[in-house]
Coordinates of C-alpha atoms (C1' of nucleotides) in Angstrom, one line a residue:
Chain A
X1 CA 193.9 127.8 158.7
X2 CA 196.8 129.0 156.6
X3 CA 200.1 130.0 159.3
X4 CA 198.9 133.2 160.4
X5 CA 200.3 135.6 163.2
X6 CA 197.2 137.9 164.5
X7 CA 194.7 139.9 162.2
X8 CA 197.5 140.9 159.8
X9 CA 198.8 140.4 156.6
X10 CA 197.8 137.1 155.7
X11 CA 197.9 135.7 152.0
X12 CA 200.8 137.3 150.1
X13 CA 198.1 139.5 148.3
X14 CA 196.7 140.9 151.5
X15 CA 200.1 141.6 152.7
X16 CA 201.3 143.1 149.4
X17 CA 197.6 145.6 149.2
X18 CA 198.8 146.6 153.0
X19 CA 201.9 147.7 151.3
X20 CA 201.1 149.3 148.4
X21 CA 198.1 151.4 150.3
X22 CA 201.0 152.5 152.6
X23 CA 202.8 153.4 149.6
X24 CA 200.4 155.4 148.4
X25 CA 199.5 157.5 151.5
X26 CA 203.4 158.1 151.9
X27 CA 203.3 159.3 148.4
X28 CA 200.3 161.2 148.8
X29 CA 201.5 163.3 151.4
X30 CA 204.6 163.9 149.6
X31 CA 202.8 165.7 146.9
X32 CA 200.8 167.2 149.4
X33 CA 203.8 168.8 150.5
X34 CA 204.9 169.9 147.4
X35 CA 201.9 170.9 145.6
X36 CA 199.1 171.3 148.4
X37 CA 195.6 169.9 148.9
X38 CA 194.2 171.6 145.6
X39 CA 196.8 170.0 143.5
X40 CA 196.8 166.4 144.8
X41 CA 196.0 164.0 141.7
X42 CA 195.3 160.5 141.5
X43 CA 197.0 160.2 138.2
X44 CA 200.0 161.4 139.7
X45 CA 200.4 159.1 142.7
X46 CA 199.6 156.2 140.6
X47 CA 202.6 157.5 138.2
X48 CA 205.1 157.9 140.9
X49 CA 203.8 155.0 142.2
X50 CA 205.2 153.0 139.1
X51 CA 201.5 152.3 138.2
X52 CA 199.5 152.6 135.2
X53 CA 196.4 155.4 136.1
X54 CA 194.0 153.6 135.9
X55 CA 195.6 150.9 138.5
X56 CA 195.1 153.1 141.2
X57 CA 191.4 152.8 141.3
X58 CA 192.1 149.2 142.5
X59 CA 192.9 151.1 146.0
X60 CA 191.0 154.0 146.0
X61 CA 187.9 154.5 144.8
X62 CA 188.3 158.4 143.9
X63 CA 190.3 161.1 144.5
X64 CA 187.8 161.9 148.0
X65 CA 189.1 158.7 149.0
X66 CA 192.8 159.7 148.8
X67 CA 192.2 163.3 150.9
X68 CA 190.2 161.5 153.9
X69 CA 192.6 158.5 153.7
X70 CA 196.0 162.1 153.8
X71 CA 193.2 163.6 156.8
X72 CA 193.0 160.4 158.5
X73 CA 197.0 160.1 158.3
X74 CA 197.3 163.6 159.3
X75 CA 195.4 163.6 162.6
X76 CA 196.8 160.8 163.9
X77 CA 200.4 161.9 163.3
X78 CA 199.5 165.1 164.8
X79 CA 197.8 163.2 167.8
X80 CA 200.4 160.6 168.5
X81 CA 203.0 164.4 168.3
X82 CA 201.0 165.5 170.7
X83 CA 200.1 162.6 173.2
X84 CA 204.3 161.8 173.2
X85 CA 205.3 164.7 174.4
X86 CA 202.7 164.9 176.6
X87 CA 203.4 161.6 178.0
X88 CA 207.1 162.6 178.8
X89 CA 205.8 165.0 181.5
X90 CA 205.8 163.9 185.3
X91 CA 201.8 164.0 186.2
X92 CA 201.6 167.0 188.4
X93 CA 203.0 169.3 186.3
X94 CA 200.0 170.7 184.6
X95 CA 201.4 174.1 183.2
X96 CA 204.2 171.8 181.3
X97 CA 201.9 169.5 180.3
X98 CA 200.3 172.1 178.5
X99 CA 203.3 173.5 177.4
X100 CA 204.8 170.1 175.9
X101 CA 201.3 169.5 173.9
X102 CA 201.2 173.3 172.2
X103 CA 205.2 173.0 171.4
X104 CA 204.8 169.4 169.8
X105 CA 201.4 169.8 167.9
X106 CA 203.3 173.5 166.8
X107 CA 206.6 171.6 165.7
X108 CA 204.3 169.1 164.0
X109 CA 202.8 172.1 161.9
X110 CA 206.1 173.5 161.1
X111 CA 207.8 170.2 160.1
X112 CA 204.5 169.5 157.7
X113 CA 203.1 172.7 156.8
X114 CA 200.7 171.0 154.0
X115 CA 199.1 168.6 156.4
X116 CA 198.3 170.9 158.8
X117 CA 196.7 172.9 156.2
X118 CA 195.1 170.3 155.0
X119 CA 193.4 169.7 158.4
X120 CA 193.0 172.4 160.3
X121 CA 193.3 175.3 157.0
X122 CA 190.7 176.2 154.5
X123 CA 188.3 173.1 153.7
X124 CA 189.1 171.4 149.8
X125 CA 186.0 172.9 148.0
X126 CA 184.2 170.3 147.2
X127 CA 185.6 168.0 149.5
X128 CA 182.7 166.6 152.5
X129 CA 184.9 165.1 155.4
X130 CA 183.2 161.5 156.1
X131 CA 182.6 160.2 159.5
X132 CA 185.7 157.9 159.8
X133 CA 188.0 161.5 160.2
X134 CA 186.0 162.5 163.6
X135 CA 187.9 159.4 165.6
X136 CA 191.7 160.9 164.9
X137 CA 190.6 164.5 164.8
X138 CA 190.4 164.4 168.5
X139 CA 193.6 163.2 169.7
X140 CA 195.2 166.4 170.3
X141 CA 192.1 168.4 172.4
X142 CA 192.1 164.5 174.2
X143 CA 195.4 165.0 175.6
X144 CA 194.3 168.5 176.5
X145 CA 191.2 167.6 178.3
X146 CA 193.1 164.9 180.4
X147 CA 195.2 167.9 181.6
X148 CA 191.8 169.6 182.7
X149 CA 190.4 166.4 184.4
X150 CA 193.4 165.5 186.1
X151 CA 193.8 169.1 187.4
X152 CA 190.3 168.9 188.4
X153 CA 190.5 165.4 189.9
X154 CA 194.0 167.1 192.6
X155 CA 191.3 170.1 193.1
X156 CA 193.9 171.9 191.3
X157 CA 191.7 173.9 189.1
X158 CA 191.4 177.8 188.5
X159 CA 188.0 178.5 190.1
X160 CA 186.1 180.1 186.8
X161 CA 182.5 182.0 186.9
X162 CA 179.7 180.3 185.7
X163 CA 178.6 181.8 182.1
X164 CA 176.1 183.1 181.2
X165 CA 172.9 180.7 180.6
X166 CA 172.8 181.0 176.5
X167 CA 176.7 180.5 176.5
X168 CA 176.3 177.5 178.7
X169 CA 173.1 175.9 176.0
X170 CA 176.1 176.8 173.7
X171 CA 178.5 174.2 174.6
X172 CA 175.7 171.5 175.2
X173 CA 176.7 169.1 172.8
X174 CA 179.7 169.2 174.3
X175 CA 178.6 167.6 177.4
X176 CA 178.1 164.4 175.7
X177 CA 182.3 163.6 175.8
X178 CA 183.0 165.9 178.7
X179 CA 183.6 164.7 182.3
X180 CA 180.8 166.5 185.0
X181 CA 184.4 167.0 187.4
X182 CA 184.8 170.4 184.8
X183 CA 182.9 173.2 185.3
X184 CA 181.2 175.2 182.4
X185 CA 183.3 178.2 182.6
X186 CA 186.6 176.1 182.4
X187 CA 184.9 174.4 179.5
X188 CA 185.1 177.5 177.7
X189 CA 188.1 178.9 179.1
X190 CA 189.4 175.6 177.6
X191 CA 188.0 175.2 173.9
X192 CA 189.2 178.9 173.5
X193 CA 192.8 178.4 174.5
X194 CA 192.0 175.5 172.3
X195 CA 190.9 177.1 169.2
X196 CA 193.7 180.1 170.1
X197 CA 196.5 177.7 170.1
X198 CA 195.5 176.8 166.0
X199 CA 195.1 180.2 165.9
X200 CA 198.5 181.1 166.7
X201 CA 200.1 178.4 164.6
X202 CA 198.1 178.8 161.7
X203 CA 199.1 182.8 161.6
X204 CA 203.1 181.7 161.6
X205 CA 202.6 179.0 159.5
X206 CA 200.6 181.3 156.6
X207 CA 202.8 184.3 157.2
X208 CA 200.4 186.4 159.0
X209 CA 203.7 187.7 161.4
X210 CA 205.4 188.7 158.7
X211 CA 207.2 192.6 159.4
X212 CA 205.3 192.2 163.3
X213 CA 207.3 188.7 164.8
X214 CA 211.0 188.7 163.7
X215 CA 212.0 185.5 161.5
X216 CA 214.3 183.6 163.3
X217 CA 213.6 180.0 165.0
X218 CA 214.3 181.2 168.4
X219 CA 212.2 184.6 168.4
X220 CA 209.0 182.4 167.2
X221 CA 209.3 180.0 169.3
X222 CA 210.0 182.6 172.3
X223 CA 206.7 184.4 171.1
X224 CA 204.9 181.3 170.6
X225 CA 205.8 179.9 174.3
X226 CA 204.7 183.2 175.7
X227 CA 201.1 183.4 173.8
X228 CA 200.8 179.8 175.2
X229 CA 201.8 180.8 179.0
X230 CA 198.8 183.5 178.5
X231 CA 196.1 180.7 177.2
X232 CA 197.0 178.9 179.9
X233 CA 196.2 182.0 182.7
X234 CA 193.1 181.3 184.6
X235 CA 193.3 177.6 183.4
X236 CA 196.2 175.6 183.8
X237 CA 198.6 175.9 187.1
Chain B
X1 CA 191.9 219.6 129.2
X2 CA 188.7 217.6 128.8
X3 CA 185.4 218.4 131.4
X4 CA 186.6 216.2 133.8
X5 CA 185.6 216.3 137.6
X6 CA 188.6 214.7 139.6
X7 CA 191.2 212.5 139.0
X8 CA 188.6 209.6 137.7
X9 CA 187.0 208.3 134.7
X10 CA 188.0 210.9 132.2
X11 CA 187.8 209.5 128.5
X12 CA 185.3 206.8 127.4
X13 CA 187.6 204.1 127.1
X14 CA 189.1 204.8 131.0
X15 CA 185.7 204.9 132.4
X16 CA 184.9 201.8 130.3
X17 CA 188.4 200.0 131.8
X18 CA 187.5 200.8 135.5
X19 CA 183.8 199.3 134.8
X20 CA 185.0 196.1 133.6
X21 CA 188.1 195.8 136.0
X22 CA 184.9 195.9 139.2
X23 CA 183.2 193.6 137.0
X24 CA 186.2 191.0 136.9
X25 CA 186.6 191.4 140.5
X26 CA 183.0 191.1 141.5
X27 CA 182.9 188.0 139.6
X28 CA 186.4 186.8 140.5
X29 CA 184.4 186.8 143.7
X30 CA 181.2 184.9 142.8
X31 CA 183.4 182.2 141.9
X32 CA 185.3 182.3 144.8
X33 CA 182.3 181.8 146.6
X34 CA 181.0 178.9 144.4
X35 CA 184.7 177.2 144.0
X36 CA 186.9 178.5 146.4
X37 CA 190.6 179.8 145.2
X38 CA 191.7 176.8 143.8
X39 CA 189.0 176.3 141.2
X40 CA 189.2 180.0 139.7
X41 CA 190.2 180.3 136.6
X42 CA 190.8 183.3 134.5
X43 CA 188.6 181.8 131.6
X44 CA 185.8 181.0 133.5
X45 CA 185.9 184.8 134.6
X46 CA 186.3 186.0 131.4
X47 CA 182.9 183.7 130.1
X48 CA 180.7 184.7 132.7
X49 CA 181.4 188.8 131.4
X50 CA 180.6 187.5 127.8
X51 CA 184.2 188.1 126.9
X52 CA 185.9 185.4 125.0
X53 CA 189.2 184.3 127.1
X54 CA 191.9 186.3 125.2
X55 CA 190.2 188.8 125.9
X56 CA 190.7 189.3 129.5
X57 CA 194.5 189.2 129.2
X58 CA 194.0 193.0 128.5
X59 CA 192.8 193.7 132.3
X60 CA 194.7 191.1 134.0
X61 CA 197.8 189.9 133.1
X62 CA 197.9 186.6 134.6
X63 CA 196.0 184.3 137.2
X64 CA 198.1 185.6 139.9
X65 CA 197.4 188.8 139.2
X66 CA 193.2 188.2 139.8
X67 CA 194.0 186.1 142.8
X68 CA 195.9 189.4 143.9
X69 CA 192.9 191.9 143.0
X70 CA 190.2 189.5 144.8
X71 CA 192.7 189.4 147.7
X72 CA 193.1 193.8 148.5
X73 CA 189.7 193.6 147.8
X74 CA 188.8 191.1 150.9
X75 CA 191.1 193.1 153.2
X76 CA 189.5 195.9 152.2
X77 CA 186.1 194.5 152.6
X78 CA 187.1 193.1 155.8
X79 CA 188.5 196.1 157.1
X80 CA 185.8 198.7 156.1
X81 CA 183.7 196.5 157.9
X82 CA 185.3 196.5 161.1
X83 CA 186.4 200.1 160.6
X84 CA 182.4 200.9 160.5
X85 CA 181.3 199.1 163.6
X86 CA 184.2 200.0 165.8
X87 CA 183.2 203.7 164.7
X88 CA 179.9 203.7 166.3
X89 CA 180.7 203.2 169.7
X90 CA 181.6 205.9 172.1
X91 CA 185.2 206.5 172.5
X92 CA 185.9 205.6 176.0
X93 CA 183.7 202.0 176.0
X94 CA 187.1 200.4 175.1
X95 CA 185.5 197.1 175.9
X96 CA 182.8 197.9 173.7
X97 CA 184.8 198.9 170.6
X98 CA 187.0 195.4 170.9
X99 CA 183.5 193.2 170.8
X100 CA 182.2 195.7 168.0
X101 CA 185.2 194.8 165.9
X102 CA 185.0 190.9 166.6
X103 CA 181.8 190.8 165.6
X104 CA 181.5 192.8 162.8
X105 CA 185.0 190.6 161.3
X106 CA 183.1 187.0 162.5
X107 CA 179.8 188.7 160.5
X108 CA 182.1 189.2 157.7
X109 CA 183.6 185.7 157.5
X110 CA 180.4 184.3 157.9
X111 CA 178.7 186.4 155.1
X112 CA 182.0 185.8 152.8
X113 CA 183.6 182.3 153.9
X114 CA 185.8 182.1 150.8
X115 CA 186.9 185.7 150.8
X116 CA 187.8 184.6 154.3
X117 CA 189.5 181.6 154.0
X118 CA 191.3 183.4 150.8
X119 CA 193.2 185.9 152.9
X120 CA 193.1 184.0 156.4
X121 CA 192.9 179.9 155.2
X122 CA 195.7 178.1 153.8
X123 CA 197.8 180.0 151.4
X124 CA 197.1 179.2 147.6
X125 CA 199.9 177.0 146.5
X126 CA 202.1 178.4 144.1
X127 CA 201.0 182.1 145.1
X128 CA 203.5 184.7 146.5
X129 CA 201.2 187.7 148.1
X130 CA 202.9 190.9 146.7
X131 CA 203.2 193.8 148.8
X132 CA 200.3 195.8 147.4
X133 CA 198.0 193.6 150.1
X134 CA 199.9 194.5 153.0
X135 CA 198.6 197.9 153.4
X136 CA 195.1 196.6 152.8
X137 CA 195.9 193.5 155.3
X138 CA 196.2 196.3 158.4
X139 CA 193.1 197.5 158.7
X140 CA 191.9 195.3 161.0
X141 CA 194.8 195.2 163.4
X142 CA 195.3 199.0 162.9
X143 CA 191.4 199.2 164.5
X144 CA 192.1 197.2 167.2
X145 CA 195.7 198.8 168.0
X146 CA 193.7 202.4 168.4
X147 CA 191.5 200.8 171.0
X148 CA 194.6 200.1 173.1
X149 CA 196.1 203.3 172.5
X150 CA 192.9 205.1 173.7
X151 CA 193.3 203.5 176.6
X152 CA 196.8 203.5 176.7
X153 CA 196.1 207.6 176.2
X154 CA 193.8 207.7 179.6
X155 CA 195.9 205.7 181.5
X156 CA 193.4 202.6 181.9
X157 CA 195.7 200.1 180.7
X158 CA 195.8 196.9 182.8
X159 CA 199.5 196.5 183.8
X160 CA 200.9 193.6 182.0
X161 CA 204.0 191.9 183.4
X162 CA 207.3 192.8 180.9
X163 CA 207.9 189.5 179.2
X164 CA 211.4 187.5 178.7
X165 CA 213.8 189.5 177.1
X166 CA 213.9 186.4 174.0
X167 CA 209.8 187.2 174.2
X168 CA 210.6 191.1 173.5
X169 CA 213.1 190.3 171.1
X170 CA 211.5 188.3 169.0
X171 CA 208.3 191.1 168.6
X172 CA 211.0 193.9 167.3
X173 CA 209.7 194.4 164.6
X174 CA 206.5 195.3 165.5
X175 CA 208.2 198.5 167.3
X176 CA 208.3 200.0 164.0
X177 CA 204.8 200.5 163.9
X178 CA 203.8 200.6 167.5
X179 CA 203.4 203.5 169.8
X180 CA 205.9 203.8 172.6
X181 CA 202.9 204.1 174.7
X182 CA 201.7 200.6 174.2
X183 CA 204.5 198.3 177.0
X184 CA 205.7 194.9 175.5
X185 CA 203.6 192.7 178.0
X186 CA 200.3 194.5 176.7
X187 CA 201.7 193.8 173.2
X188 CA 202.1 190.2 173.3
X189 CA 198.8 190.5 174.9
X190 CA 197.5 192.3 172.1
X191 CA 198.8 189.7 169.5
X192 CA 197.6 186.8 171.3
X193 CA 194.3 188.2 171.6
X194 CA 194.4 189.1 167.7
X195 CA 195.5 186.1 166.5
X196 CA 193.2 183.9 168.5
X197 CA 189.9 186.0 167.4
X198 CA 191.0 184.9 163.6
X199 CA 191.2 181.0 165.7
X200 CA 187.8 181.5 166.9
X201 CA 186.4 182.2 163.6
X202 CA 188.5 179.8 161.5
X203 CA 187.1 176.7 164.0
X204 CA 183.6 177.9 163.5
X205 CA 183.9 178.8 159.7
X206 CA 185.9 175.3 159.0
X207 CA 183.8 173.5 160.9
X208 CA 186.1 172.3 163.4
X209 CA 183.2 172.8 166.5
X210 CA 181.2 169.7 164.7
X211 CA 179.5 168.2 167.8
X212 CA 181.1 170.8 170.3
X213 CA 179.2 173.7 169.9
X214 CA 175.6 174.2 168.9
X215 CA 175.2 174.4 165.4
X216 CA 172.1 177.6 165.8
X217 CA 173.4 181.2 165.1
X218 CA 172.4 181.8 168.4
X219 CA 174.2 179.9 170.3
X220 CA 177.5 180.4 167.9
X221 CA 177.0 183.9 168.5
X222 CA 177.2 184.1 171.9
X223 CA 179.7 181.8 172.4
X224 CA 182.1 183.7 170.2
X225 CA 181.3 186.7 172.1
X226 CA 182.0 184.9 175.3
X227 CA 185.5 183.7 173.9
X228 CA 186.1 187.5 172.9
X229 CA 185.5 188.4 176.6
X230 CA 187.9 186.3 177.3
X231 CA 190.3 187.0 175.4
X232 CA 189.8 190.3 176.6
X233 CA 190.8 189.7 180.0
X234 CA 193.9 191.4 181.4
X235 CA 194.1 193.6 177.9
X236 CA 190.9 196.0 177.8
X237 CA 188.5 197.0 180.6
Chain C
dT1 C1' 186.7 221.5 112.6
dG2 C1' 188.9 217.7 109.9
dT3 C1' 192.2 214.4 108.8
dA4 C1' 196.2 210.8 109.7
dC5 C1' 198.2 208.0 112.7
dA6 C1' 198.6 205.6 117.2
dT7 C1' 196.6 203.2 120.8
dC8 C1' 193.7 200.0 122.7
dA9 C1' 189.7 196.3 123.2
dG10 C1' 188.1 192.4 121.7
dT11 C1' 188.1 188.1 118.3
dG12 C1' 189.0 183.4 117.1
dA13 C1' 192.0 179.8 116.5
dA14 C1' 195.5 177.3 118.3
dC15 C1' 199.3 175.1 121.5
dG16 C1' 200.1 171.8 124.9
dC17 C1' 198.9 170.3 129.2
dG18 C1' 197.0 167.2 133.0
dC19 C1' 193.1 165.7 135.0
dG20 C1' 189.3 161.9 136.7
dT21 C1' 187.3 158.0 135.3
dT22 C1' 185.7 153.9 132.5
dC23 C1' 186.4 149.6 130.1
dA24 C1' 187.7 145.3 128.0
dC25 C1' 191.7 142.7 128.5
dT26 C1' 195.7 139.6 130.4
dG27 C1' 198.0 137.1 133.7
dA28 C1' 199.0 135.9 138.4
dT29 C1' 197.3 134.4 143.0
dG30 C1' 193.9 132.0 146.0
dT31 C1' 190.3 128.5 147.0
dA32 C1' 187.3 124.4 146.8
dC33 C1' 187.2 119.8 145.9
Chain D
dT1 C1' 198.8 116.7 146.0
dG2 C1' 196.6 118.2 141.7
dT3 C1' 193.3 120.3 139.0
dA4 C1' 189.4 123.8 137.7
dC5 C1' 187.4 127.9 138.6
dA6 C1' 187.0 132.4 140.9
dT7 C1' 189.1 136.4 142.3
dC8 C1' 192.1 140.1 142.0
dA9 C1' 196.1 143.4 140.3
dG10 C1' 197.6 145.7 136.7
dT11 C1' 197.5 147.2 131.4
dG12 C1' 196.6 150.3 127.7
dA13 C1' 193.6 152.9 125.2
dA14 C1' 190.2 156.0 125.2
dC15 C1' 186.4 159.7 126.6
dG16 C1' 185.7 164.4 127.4
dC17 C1' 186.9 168.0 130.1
dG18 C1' 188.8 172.8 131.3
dC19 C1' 192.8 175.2 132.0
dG20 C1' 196.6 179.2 131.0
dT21 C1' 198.6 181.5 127.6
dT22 C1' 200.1 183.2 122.9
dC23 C1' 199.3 185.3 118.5
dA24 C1' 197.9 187.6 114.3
dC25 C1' 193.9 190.0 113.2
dT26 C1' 189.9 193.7 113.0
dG27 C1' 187.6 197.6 114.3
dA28 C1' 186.7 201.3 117.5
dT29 C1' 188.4 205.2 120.3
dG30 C1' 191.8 208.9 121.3
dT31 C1' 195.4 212.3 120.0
dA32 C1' 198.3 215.6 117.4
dC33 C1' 198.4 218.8 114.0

DNA sequence: TGTACATCAGTGAACGCGCGTTCACTGATGTAC
DNA sequence: TGTACATCAGTGAACGCGCGTTCACTGATGTAC
C-alpha cells in the first residue's frame, strides 16, 4: 500500500490523467463558448491542449465522449447554481425559494450561453445522450421539488383540482421519483412552471425578445422576475 | 409587353429561377431534417438537384444566405399553420382559438423538429438572422395577440394586476406594436404564456420529459393541452 | 421578322481548409519478484 | 534495493473525407434595333 490519502489521485500517472481530463473539459467548454456544440473538435482541444491529435484519444475515446463528458459538466454546474442559491433561503420562505432557484439557474444561462444551449437547446444531430447524463440532469427540478414537498409537508400548498384521468396516466412515469404528499394537479402545475421557466430563458438567451423586451440588464431581469412570480401563482406561497 | 398574367413567372428563364429557388429550399429542408442546421452544406444541396456545386452560387450567394431562406420559410410554415387552425373556430370561443393555435404549432414542431429547432433551438453559431425573418417570425404571436384583443374588444378580459413600474418598463418596446386596449399586467401575461408554450414544446421535442411523461402520443397530447390550460389561467376565458 | 450583342445558367477544375480516426513507434512510469 | 517486464502517454505520419468559395469557360436565352 503505497501512501495514499482516500480514493484519489494515487500514482503520479493517475494524478497527472485526473489533471489532464480536467484540462480538457475546461478547454472543451471554452471552445464551446466560442464556437458552439456543432463546432467542438477533438483535434482542436488536443492542439490547445499542447497535444499531438492523435494523443487525445488516450482520454476520450471519440468526439461523443467529449459532448456527454461538456453535458455532464454542464448540469452539474447548473445544479450546484441552482441548489446554492437555494440553500441561502431561510426554509419557510417558499415563494423566495422559488425565486432564488429561477434567478441563479437564469444567471447561470446568461453567464454561459453555449452550455445552456448545449443542454437544454436543440439536440447535436447525431449526438445520443448516454445514460450517465440523467444523474446531473436533475439537480435543478430536485431543488424545485424539495420546495413542493416541504410546502406540502407545512400544509402550505395551493389546493389544485384533480386532472383529468388521461392527463393524470400522462404523468405516470413520474410517480416513480415523486413523493405521494403532492397531488397530481400540483404535479402538473409544477413541471409546467418547470418547463416555462427554460422557456423563458431560452427566448432571452436566443433573442426571441428582441424589439418586444427592452435590452438593458435591469428591464430583463425585471421582466424575468415578474414571469417567474406568475409560474409560481396557484403553486408556490 | 409579353402575355403575362400578374406580376409572376414572365420569361422562361424567371419561371425557370423561381422553380429551382423552391427546389433548393425544399431540399435545404430535407437535409435539415436528415442533418439538422449544422450539417447543411450548400454542396450537398446543390448535388442532390444534379447541379454541380458552382453552380448553385447563382441562386444563393452564400451558406448564410440558405440558412436564411430555410429560416422565413419555417416561420412561414409555422405561422400558416397556426393562422389556419385558429381560423376555424368561432370568434368569441377565445379559449378555443388559444388551444387551436397551441396545438396546431406543437403539430407543427412535431411534424418538422429541425425546422423547429432551426428557428426556436439554439442559434446556429456564426449566423446573424437578418431582418427579412422578422416579419415572417410574427405570425404566430400576431395570432395569439388578436385572440386577446377580441376579448379585450368585448370586454371579457380577466383583470390583471398592473405590474412594477421596472416590470412595465422593461416591456416598452412592445407598446409599439400593441393595442392600447391590451393593460400591461395582461401583457406580461400574454408573454409569459407565449414564451412558455414554445417551453412546453421544446421539452417534449428535445426530449427533456425522458421518464417524466409518457412517451404515447396520447398521453403527450393531452398533457400539453392540459399545460396550455394552464397557462391559460388568469389570461383567456 | 431577323440579326448582333448582352445577360445569364451551368461546367469543371482548383484552392486551401479542418476534421475524425488509425497505426506503428519511442520513451517514461509502475509492478512483481 | 535492484532488475525485468508490462503498462501507459505521447509522437508523427497518414488515410480519406467533405466543405465553402473562386474563376475562366461554354452555350443557351433574352433584348434592342
Amino acid at each position: 500500500m503505497a501512501t495514499n490519502d482516500g480514493a484519489v489521485a494515487r500514482t503520479a500517472r493517475e494524478r497527472a490523467r485526473a489533471e489532464i481530463m480536467a484540462e480538457i473539459v475546461a478547454t472543451g467548454n471554452e471552445h464551446l463558448a466560442r464556437d458552439g456544440a456543432p463546432g467542438l473538435s477533438l483535434r482542436a482541444v488536443a492542439r490547445d491542449l499542447g497535444m499531438v491529435s492523435s494523443a487525445i484519444y488516450r482520454y476520450v475515446p471519440n468526439r461523443d465522449a467529449l459532448l456527454t463528458l461538456l453535458i455532464i459538466d454542464a448540469y452539474d454546474s447548473i445544479g450546484a447554481a441552482a441548489e446554492k442559491a437555494e440553500s441561502a433561503v431561510s426554509r419557510k420562505e417558499y415563494l423566495t425559494r422559488f425565486l432564488a432557484v429561477c434567478h441563479a439557474v437564469r444567471a447561470w444561462a446568461l453567464a454561459h450561453p453555449h452550455e445552456y444551449a448545449l443542454i437544454y437547446g436543440s439536440p447535436v444531430p447525431g449526438y445520443a445522450a448516454p445514460q450517465d447524463t440523467i444523474g446531473p440532469a436533475s439537480r435543478v427540478p430536485t431543488v424545485l421539488l424539495t420546495i413542493l414537498v416541504d410546502q406540502a409537508m407545512a400544509g402550505a400548498l395551493p389546493k389544485a383540482p384533480k386532472p383529468d384521468p388521461a392527463v393524470v396516466a400522462s404523468i405516470a412515469p413520474a410517480r416513480d421519483f415523486l413523493p405521494p404528499v403532492i397531488p397530481e394537479g400540483t404535479t402538473i402545475r409544477g413541471f409546467t412552471a418547470y418547463s416555462s421557466m427554460f422557456g423563458a430563458i431560452s427566448f432571452e438567451l436566443f433573442g426571441q425578445w428582441q424589439k418586444v423586451v427592452a435590452n438593458g440588464q435591469r428591464a430583463r431581469k425585471a421582466f424575468f422576475d415578474q414571469q417567474m412570480r406568475i409560474l409560481a401563482e396557484g403553486l408556490i406561497t
